[in-house]
Tab-separated table of C-alpha atoms in Angstrom:
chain	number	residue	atom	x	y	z
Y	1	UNK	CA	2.789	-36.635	211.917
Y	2	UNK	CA	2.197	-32.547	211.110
Y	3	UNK	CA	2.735	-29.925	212.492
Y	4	UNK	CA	1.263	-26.444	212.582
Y	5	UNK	CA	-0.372	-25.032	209.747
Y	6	UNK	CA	2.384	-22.438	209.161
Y	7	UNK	CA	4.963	-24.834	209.620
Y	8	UNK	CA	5.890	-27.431	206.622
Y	9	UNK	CA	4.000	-30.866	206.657
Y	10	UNK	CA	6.337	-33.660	208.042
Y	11	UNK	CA	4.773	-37.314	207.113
Y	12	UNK	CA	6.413	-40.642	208.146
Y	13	UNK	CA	6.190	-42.458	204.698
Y	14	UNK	CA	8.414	-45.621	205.895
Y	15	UNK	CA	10.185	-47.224	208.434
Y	16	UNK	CA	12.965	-44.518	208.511
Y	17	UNK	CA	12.005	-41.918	206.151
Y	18	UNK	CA	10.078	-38.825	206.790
Y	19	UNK	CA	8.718	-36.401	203.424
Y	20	UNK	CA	8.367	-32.885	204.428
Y	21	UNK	CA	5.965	-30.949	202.387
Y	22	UNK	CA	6.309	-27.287	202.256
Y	23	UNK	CA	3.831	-26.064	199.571
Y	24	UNK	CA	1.356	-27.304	197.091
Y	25	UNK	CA	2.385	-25.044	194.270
Y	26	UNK	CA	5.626	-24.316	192.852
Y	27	UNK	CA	7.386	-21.478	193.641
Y	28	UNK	CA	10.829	-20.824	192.537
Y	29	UNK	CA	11.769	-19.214	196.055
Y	30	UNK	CA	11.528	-22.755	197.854
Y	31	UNK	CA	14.602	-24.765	196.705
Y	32	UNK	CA	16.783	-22.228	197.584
Y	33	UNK	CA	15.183	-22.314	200.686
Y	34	UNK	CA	14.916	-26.036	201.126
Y	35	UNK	CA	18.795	-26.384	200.261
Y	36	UNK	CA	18.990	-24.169	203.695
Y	37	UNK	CA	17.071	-26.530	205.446
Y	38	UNK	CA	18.903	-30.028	204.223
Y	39	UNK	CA	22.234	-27.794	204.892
Y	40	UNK	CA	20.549	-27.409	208.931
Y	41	UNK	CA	19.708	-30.404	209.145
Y	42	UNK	CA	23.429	-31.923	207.929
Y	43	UNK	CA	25.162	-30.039	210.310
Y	44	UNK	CA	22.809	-30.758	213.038
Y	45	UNK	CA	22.020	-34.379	212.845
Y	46	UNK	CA	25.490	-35.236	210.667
Y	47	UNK	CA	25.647	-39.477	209.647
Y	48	UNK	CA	22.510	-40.009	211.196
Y	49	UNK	CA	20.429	-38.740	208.132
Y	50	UNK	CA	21.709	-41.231	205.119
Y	51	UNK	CA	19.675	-39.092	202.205
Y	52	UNK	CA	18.107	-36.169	201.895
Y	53	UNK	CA	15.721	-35.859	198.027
Y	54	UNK	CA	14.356	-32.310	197.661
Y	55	UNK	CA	12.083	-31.723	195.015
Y	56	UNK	CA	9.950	-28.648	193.950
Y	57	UNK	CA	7.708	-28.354	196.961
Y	58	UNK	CA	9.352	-31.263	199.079
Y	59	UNK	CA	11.863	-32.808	200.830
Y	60	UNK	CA	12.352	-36.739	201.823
Y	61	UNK	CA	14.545	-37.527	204.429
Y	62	UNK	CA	16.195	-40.871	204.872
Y	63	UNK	CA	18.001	-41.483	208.223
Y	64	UNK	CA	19.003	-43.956	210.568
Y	65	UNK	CA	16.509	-45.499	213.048
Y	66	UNK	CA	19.242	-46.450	215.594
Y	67	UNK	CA	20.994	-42.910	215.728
Y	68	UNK	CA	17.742	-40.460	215.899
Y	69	UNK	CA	14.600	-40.963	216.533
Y	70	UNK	CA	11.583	-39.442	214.161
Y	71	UNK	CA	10.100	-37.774	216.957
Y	72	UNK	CA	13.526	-35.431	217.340
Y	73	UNK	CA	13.333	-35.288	213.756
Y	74	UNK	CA	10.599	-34.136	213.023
Y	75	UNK	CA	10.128	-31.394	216.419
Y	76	UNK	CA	13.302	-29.733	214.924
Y	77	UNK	CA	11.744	-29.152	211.492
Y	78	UNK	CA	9.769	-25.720	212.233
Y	79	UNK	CA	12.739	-24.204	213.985
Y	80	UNK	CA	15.178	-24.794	211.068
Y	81	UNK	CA	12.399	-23.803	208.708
Y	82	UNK	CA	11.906	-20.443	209.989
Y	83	UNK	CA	15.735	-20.038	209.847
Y	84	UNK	CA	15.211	-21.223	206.073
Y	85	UNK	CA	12.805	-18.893	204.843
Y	86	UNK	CA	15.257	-15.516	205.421
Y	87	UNK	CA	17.704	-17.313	202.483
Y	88	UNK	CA	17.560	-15.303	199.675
Y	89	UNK	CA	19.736	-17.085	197.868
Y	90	UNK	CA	21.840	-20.241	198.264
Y	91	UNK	CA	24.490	-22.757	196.179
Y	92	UNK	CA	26.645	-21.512	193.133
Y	93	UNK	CA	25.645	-19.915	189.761
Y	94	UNK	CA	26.303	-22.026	186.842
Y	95	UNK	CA	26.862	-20.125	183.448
Y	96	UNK	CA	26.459	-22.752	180.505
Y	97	UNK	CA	27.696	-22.038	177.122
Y	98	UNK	CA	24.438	-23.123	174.572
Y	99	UNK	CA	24.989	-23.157	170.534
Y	100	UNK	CA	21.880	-22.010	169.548
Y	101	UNK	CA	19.782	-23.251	166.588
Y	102	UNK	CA	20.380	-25.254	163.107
Y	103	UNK	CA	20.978	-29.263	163.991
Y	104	UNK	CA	21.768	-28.338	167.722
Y	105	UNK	CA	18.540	-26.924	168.133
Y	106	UNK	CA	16.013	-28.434	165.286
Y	107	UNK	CA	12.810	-26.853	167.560
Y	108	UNK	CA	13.912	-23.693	167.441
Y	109	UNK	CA	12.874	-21.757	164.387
Y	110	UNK	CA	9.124	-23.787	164.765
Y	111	UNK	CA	9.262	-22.609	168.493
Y	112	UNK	CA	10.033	-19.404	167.430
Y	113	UNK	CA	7.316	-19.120	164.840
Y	114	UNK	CA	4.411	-20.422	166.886
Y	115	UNK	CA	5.274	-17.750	169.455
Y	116	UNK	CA	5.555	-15.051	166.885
Y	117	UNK	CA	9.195	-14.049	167.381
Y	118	UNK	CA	12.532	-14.420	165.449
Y	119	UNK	CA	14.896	-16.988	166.150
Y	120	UNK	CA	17.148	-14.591	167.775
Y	121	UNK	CA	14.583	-12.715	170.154
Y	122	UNK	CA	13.886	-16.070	171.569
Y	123	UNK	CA	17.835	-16.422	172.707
Y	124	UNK	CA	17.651	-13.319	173.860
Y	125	UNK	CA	14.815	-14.542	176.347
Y	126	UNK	CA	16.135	-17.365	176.886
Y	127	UNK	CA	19.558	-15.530	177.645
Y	128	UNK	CA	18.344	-13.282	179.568
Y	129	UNK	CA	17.224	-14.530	182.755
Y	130	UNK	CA	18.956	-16.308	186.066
Y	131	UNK	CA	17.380	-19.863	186.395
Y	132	UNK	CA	17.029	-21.736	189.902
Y	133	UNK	CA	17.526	-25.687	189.847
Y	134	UNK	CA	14.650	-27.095	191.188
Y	135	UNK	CA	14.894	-30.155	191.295
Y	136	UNK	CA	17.583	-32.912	190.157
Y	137	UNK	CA	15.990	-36.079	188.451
Y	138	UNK	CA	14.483	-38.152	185.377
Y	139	UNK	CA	17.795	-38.810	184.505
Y	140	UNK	CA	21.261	-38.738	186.329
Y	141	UNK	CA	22.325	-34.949	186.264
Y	142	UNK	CA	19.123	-34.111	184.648
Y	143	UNK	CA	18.219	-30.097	186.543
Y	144	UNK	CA	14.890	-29.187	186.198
Y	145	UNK	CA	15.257	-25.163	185.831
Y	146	UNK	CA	12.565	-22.393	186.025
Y	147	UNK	CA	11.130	-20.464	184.772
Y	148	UNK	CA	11.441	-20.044	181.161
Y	149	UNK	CA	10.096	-15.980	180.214
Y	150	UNK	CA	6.087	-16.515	179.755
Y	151	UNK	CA	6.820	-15.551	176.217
Y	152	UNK	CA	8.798	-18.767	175.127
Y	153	UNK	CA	6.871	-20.894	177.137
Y	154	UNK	CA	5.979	-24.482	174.806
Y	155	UNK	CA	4.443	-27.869	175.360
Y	156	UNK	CA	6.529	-30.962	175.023
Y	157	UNK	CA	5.902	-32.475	171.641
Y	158	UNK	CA	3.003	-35.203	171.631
Y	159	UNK	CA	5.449	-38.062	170.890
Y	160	UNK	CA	8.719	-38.116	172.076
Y	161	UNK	CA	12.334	-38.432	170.395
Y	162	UNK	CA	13.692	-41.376	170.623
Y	163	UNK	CA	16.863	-39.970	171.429
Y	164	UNK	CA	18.246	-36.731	172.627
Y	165	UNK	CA	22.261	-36.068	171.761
Y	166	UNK	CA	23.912	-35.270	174.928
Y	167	UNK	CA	23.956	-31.586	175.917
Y	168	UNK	CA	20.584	-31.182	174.310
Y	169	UNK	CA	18.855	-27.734	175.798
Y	170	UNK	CA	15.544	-27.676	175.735
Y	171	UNK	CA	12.064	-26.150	177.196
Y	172	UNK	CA	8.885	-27.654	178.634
Y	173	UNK	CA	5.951	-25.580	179.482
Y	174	UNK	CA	7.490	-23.013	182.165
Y	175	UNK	CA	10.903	-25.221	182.287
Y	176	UNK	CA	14.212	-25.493	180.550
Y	177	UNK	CA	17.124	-28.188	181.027
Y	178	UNK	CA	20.227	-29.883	179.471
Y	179	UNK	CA	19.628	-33.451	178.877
Y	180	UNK	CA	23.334	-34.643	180.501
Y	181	UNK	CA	23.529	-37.768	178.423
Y	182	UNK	CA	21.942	-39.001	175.446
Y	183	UNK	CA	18.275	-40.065	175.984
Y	184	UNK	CA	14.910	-40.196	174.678
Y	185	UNK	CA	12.872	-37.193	175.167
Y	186	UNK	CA	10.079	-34.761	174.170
Y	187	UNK	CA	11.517	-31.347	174.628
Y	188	UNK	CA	11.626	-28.310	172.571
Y	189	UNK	CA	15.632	-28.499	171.356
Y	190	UNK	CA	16.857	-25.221	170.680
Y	191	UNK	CA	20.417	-25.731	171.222
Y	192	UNK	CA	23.431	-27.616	172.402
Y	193	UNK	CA	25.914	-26.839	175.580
Y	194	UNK	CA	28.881	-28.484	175.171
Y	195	UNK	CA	29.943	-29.360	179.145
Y	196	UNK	CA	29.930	-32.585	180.619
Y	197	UNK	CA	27.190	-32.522	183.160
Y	198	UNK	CA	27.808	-35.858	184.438
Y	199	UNK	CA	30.099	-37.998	184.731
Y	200	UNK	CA	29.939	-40.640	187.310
Y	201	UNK	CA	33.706	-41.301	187.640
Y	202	UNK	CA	33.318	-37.681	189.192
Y	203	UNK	CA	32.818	-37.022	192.797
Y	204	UNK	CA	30.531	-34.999	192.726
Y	205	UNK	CA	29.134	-36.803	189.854
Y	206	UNK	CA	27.076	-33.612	188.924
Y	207	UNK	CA	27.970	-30.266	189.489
Y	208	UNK	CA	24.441	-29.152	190.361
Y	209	UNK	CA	22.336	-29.406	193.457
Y	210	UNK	CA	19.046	-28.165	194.030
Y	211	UNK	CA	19.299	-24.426	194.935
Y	212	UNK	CA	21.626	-23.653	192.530
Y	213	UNK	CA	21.044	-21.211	189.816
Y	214	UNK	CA	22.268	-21.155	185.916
Y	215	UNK	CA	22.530	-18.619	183.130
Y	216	UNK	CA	23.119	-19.210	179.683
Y	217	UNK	CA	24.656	-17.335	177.172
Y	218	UNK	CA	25.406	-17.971	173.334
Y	219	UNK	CA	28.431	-18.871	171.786
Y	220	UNK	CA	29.542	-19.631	168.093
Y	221	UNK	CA	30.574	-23.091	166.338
Y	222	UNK	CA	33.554	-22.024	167.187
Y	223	UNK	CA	33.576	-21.872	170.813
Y	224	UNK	CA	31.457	-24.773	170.979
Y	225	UNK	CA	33.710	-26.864	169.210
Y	226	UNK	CA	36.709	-25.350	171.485
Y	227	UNK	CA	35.063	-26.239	174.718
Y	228	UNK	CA	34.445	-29.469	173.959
Y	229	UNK	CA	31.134	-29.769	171.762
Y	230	UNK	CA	30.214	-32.430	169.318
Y	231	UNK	CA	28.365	-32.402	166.380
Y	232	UNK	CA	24.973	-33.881	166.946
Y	233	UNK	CA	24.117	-36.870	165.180
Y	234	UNK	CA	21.047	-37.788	163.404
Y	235	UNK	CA	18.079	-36.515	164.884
Y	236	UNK	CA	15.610	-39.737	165.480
């Protein structure tokens, strides 16, 4: 099922789960935006939706076949949209504390160096912007954050790490992230934030939801050490 063409695709993929589709490209205005929407739709349809996914340029809705009907569903879409697209901005600011550089960030002199910077002018980039989650996945806790400042943007590397300490911060193309757990991974590593990102004894297990936005900033060994940080083992 669809609707108009200036109102978001809606799609029954399954039994009881419609994908709404709200742009082809990515655009970092639309997860703030779609956080809006899942937050109408919760408060409108409450336990009859069981799980809502957004993504960069989508949203899958999971809900119960006995309590609503796709049809209602799916007519109240365009309304809440509209509502939607006057958010500016949505969800809580996350400032991370990154240790930039030397074994907590073995990419970053190379990164720097193919871009034709210092080390230091790409923290300062990297520093130096507001980032908007948009999207939560690979791994647990994993945020998917853009954009990166055109300048600093890098390729993954052609063959991955086998593993990634936990905290890892790295970019990809336009993106940057903190791996929340150890894991294998082909990211630029140019540093190390020493929070727990996840924790699944937690409830929330992760503080981040899509819609969100993070900042960085730079501390020393020091401070990394005092809030928690580790030193990274051997890089594989």
């Amino acid at each position: 099922m669809s609707q108009s063409p200036n109102a978001p695709e809606v799609i029954q993929i399954g039994e009881a789960q419609l994908l709404v589709r709200f742009a082809e490209a990515i655009d970092t205005a639309l997860p703030a935006r779609i956080a809006a929407l899942s937050t109408s739709l919760k408060q409108r349809f409450g336990n009859a939706l069981l799980e809502l996914v957004p993504s960069y340029t989508t949203l899958l809705i999971e809900y119960h076949p006995l309590k609503l009907s796709p049809l209602e569903l799916s007519t109240s879409i365009p309304t809440l949209w509209i509502q939607a697209q006057a958010v500016e901005s949505v969800g809580t600011l996350h400032r991370l504390p990154v240790l930039y550089g030397s074994r907590y960030g073995p990419d970053l002199a190379a990164l720097a160096q193919a871009k034709g910077l210092s080390p230091e002018e790409v923290i300062k980039l990297h520093t130096g912007r507001r980032y908007t989650i948009c999207a939560i996945g690979f791994a647990p806790g994993f945020a998917f954050l853009g954009e990166v400042d055109n300048a600093i943007r890098h390729p993954r590397h052609s063959a991955p790490r086998l593993s990634i300490p936990k905290g890892s911060v790295g970019i990809a193309e336009a993106q940057t992230a903190v791996y929340p757990d150890a894991s294998p991974g082909g990211w630029q590593i140019i540093g190390n934030c020493p929070l727990t990102l996840f924790n699944p004894d937690n409830e929330p297990m992760t503080p981040f939801i899509a819609g969100d936005s993070v900042e960085f900033y730079q501390v020393t060994e020091e401070q990394f050490i005092e809030l928690g940080g580790e030193p990274c083992p051997v890089w594989k």
